[in-house]
CSV table of C-alpha atoms in Angstrom, one decimal:
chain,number,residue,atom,x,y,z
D,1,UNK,CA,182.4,-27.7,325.0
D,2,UNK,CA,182.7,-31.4,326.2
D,3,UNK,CA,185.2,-33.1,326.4
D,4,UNK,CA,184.1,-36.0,323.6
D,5,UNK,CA,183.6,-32.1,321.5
D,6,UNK,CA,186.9,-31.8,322.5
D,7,UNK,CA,188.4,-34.5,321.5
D,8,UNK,CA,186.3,-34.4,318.2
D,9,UNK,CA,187.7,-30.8,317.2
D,10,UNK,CA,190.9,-31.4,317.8
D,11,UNK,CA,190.7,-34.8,315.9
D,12,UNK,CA,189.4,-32.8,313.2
D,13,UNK,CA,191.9,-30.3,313.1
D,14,UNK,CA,194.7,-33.0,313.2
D,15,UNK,CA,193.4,-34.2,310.1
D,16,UNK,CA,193.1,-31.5,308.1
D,17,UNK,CA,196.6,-30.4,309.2
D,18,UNK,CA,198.6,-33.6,308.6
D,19,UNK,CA,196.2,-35.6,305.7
D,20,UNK,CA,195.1,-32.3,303.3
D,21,UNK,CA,194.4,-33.2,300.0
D,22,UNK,CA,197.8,-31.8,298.1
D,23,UNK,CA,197.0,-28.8,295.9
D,24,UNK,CA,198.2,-30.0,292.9
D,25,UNK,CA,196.3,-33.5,293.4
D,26,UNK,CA,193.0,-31.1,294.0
D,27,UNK,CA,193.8,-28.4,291.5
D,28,UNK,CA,194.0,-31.9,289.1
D,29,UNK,CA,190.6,-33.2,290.5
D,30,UNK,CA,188.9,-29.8,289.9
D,31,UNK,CA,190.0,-29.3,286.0
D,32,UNK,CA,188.9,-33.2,285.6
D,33,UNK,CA,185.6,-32.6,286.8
D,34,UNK,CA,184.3,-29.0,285.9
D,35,UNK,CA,181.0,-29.1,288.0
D,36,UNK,CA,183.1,-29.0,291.1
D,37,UNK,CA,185.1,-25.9,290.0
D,38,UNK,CA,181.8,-24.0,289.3
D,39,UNK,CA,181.4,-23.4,293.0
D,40,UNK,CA,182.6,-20.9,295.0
D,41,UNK,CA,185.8,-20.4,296.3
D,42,UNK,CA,184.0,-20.5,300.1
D,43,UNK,CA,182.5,-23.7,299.0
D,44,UNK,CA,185.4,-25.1,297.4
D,45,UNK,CA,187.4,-24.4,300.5
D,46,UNK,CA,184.5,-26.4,302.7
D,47,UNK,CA,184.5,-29.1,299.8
D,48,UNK,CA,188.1,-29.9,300.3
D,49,UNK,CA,188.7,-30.0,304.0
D,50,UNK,CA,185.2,-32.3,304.2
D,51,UNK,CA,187.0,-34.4,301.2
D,52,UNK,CA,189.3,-35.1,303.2
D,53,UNK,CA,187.9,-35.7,306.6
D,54,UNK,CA,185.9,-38.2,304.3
D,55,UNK,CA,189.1,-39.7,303.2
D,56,UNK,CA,190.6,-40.1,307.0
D,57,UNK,CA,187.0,-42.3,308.0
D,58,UNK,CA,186.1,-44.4,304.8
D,59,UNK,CA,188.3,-47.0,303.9
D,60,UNK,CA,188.7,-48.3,299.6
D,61,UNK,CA,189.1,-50.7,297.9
D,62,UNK,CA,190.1,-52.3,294.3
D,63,UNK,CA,188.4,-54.9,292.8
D,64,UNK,CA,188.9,-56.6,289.4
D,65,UNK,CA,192.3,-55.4,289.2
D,66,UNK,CA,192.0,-52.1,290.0
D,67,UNK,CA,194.4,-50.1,292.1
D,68,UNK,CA,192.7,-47.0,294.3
D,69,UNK,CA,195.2,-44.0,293.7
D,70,UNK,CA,195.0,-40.9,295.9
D,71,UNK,CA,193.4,-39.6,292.6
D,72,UNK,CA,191.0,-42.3,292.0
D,73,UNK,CA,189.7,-41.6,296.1
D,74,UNK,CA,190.0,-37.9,296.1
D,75,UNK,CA,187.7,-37.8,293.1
D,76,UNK,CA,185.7,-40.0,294.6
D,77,UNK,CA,185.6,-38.1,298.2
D,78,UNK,CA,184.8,-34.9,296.1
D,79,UNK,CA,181.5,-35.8,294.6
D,80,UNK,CA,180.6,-37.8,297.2
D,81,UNK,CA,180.8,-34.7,299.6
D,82,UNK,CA,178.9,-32.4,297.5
D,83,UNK,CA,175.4,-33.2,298.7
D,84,UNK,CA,176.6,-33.5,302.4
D,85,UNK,CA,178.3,-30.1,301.9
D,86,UNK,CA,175.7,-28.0,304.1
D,87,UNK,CA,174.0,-31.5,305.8
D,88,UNK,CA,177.7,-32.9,307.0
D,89,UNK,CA,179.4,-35.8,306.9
D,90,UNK,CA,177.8,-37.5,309.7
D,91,UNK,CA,174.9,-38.6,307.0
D,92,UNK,CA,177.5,-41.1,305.6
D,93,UNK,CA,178.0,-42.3,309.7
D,94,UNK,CA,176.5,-46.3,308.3
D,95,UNK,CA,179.2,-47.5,306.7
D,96,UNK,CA,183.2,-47.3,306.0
D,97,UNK,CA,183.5,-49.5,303.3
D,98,UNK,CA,183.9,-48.3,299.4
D,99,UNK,CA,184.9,-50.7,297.1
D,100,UNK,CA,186.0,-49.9,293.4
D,101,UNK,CA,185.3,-51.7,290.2
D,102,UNK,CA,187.2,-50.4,287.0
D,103,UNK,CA,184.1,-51.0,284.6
D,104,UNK,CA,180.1,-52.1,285.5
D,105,UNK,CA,180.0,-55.5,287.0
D,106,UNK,CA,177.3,-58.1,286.3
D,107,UNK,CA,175.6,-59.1,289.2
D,108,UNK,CA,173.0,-62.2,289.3
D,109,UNK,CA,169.6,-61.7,290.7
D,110,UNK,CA,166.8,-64.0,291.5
D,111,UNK,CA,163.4,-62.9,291.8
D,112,UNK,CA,160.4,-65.2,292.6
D,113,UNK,CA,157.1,-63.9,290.9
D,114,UNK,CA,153.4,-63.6,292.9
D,115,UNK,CA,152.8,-67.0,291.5
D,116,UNK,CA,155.9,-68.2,293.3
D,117,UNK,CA,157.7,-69.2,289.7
D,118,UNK,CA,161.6,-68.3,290.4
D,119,UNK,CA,163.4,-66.2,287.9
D,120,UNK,CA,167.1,-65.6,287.5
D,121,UNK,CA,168.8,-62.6,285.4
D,122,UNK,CA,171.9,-60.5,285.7
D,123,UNK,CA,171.8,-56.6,286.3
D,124,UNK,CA,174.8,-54.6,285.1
D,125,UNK,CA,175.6,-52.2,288.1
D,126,UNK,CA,177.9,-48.6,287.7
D,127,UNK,CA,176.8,-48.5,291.4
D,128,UNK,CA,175.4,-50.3,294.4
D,129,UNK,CA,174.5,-48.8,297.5
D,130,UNK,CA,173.7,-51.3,300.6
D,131,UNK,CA,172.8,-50.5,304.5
D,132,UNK,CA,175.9,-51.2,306.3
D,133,UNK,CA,178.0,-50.9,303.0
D,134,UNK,CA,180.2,-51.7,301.5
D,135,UNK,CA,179.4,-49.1,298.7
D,136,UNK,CA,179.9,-50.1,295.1
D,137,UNK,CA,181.5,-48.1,292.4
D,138,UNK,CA,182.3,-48.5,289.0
D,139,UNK,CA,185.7,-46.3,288.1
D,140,UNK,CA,184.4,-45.8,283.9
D,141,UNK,CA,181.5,-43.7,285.1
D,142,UNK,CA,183.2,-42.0,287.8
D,143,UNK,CA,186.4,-41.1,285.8
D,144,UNK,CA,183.7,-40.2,282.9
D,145,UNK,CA,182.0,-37.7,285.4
D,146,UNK,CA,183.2,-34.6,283.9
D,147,UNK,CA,182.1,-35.4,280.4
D,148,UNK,CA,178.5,-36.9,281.5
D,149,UNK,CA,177.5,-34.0,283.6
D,150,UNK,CA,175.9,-32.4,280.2
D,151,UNK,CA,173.3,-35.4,280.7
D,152,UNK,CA,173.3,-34.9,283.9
D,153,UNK,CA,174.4,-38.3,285.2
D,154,UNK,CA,176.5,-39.1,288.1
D,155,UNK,CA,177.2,-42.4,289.5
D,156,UNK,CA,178.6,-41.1,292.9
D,157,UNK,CA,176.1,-38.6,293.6
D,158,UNK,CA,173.3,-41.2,292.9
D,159,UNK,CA,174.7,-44.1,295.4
D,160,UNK,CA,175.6,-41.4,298.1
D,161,UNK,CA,171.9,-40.0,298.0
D,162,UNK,CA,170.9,-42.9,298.2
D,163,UNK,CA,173.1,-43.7,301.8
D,164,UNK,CA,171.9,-40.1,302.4
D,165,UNK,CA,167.9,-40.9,301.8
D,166,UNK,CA,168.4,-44.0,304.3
D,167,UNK,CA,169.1,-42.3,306.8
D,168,UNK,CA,167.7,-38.3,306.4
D,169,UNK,CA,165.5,-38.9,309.7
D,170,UNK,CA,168.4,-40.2,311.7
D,171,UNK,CA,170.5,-37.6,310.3
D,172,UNK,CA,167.9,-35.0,311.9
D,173,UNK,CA,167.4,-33.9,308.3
D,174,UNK,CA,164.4,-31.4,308.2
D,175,UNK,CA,163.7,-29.5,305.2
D,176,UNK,CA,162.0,-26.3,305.3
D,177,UNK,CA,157.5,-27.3,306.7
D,178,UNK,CA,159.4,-30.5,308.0
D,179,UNK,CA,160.5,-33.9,306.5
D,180,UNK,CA,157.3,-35.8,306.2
D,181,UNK,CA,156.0,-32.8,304.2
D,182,UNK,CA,158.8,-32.7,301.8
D,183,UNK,CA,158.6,-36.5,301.1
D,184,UNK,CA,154.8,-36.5,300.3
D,185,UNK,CA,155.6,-33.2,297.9
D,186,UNK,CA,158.5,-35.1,296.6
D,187,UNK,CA,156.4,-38.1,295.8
D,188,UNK,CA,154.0,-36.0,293.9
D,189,UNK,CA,156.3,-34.6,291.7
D,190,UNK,CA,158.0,-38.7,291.5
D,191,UNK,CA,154.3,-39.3,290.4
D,192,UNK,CA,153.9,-36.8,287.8
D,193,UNK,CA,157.1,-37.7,286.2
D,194,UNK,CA,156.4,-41.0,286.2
D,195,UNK,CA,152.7,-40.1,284.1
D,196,UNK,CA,155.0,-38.8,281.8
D,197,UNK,CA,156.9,-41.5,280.9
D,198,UNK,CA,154.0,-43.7,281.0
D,199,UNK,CA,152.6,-41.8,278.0
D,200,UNK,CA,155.6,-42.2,276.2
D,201,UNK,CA,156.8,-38.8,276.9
D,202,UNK,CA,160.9,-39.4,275.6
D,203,UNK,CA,162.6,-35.8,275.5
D,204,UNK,CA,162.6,-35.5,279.3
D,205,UNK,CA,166.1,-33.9,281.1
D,206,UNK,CA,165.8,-36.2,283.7
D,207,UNK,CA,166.3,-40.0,282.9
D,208,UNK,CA,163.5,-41.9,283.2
D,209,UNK,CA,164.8,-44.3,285.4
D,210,UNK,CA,163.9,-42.5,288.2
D,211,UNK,CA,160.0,-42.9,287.1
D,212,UNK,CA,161.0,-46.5,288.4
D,213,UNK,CA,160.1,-45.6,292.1
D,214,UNK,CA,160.2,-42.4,294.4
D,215,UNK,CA,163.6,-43.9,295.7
D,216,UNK,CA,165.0,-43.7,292.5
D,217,UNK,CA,163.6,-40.3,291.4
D,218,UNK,CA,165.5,-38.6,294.2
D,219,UNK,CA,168.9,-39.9,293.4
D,220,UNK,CA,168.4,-39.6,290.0
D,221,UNK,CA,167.0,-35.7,290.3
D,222,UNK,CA,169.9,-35.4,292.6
D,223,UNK,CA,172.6,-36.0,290.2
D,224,UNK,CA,171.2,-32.8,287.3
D,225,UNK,CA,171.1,-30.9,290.9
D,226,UNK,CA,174.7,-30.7,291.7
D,227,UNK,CA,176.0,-31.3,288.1
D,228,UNK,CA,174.0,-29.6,285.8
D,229,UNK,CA,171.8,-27.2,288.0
D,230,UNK,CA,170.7,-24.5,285.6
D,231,UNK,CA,169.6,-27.2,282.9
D,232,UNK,CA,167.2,-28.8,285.6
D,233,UNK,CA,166.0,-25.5,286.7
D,234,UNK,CA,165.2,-24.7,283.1
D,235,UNK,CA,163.3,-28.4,282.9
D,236,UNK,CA,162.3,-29.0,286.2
D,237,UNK,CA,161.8,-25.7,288.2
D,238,UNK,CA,159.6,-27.6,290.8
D,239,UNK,CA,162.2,-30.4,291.6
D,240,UNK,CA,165.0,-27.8,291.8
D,241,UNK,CA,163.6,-26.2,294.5
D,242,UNK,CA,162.6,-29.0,296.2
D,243,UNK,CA,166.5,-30.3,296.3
D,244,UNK,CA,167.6,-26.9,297.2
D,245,UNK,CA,165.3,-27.1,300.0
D,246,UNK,CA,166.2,-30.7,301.6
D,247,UNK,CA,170.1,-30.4,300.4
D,248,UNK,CA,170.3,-26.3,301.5
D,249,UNK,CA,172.0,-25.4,298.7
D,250,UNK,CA,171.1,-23.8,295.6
D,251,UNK,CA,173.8,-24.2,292.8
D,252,UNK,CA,173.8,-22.9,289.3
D,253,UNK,CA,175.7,-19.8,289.8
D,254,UNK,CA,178.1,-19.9,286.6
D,255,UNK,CA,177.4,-22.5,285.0
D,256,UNK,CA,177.4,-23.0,281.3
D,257,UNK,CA,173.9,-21.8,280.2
D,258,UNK,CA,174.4,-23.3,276.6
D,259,UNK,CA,171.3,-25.8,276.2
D,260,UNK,CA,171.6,-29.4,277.5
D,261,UNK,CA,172.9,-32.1,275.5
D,262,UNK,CA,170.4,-34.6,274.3
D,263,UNK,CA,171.2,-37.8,276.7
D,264,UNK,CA,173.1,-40.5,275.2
D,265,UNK,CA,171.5,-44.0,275.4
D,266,UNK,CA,174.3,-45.3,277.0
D,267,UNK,CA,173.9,-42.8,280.1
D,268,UNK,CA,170.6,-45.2,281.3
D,269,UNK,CA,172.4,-48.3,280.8
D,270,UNK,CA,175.5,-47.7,282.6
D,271,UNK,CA,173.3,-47.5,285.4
D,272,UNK,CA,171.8,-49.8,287.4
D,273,UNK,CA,170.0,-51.3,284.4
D,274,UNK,CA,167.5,-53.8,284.9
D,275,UNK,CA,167.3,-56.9,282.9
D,276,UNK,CA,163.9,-58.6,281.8
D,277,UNK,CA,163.6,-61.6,284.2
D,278,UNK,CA,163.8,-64.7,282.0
């Protein structure tokens, strides 16, 4: 081992010796958000000493008023962790900053059209993720995780794909046939979901958002994955396995196998909902 190894390892055990996550604070963060507890008590174990490495390298921040609590962060560090859990943190290397909004925040957008007209609109955003950060989140959905996971929503898992997607070749990320392989299946199955909504097709598990682009269908597939994995099995046995193949994990072991509740409309537009340009 090197010495920069070295130095790593023992940075990393410093951490986890001196900054865990309290058990109370995690045993709290675990009955708020069910999905987590389903895992395994190896996984759990990996989940919380990667929270908090996560913790020690990302700094937050409150906006609107809001005041980050170690609960507000861990909860955050938790979810955000789970689809690094096998890949490792060094996906989220691009950016430090995380800043925290207590509710969706109305951001202005101008657009100019292909006949050069400009239009301006606003776009409610539970989440923004941009190269080089900082990473946007809005506390409502992410204190609301535990309850939304029946639609199969999650804010935090959706912007940290997202940082994840970015960056999966510089990460070294290579699914099983290789990543250029996986993208083109992955954009097949985008593309069939997306026929689906084009012909009206409402009932879907999945929110059709991501039939918006193949950079939206992974994020979006991404968070029924990790918090509701036996319902998107059920509805989408394709996609399943393509996450478990690029994210190298396969959960689902038990969880609730009563059927899916039917999505609320509320779960699209806390999103990143589009307004019609006016």
């Amino acid at each position: 081992m090197g010495l920069l190894a070295r130095w790593a390892d023992w940075r990393r055990r410093r951490t986890l010796a001196h900054r865990a996550i309290p058990d109370g604070l995690w045993l709290d963060t675990l009955a708020q958000f069910p999905f987590l507890a389903r895992r395994s008590l190896e996984e759990l174990q990996r989940l919380r000493e990667m929270a908090t490495l996560f913790l020690a390298r990302k700094e937050f921040s409150g906006a609107g008023g809001l005041v980050v609590t170690d609960a507000i962060a861990v909860a955050i560090a938790a979810q955000a962790c789970l689809p690094v859990l096998e890949l490792g943190l060094s996906c989220y290397d691009g950016f430090v900053g995380i800043v925290v909004h207590p509710d969706a925040v109305a951001a202005p957008r101008t657009v100019t059209d292909e006949d050069g007209i400009v239009h301006e609109y606003v776009e409610e955003l539970a989440g923004e993720a941009v190269d080089g950060g900082p990473l946007m989140l809005a506390w409502r959905d992410v204190a609301d995780a535990g309850a939304t996971a029946a639609w199969g929503y999650n804010v935090v898992v959706h912007e940290f794909v997202h940082v994840l997607d970015r960056h999966a070749a510089r990460a070294g990320l290579e699914p099983e046939g290789g990543l250029e392989r996986w993208s083109r299946r992955l954009a097949d199955a985008h593309a069939r979901f997306a026929a689906r909504i084009e012909a009206g097709e409402e009932d879907t598990f999945l929110d059709p958002y991501g039939a918006e682009s193949v950079q939206e269908f992974l994020p979006v597939a991404a968070e029924a994955f990790f918090v509701a994995p036996e319902e998107l099995r059920r509805a989408e046995p394709e996609v399943y396995e393509l996450l478990a193949a690029f994210f190298r994990q396969r959960p689902g072991g038990g969880v609730d196998r009563r059927p899916p509740l039917r999505r609320s409309r509320r779960r699209h537009a806390a999103r990143q909902t589009r307004a019609t340009p006016g």
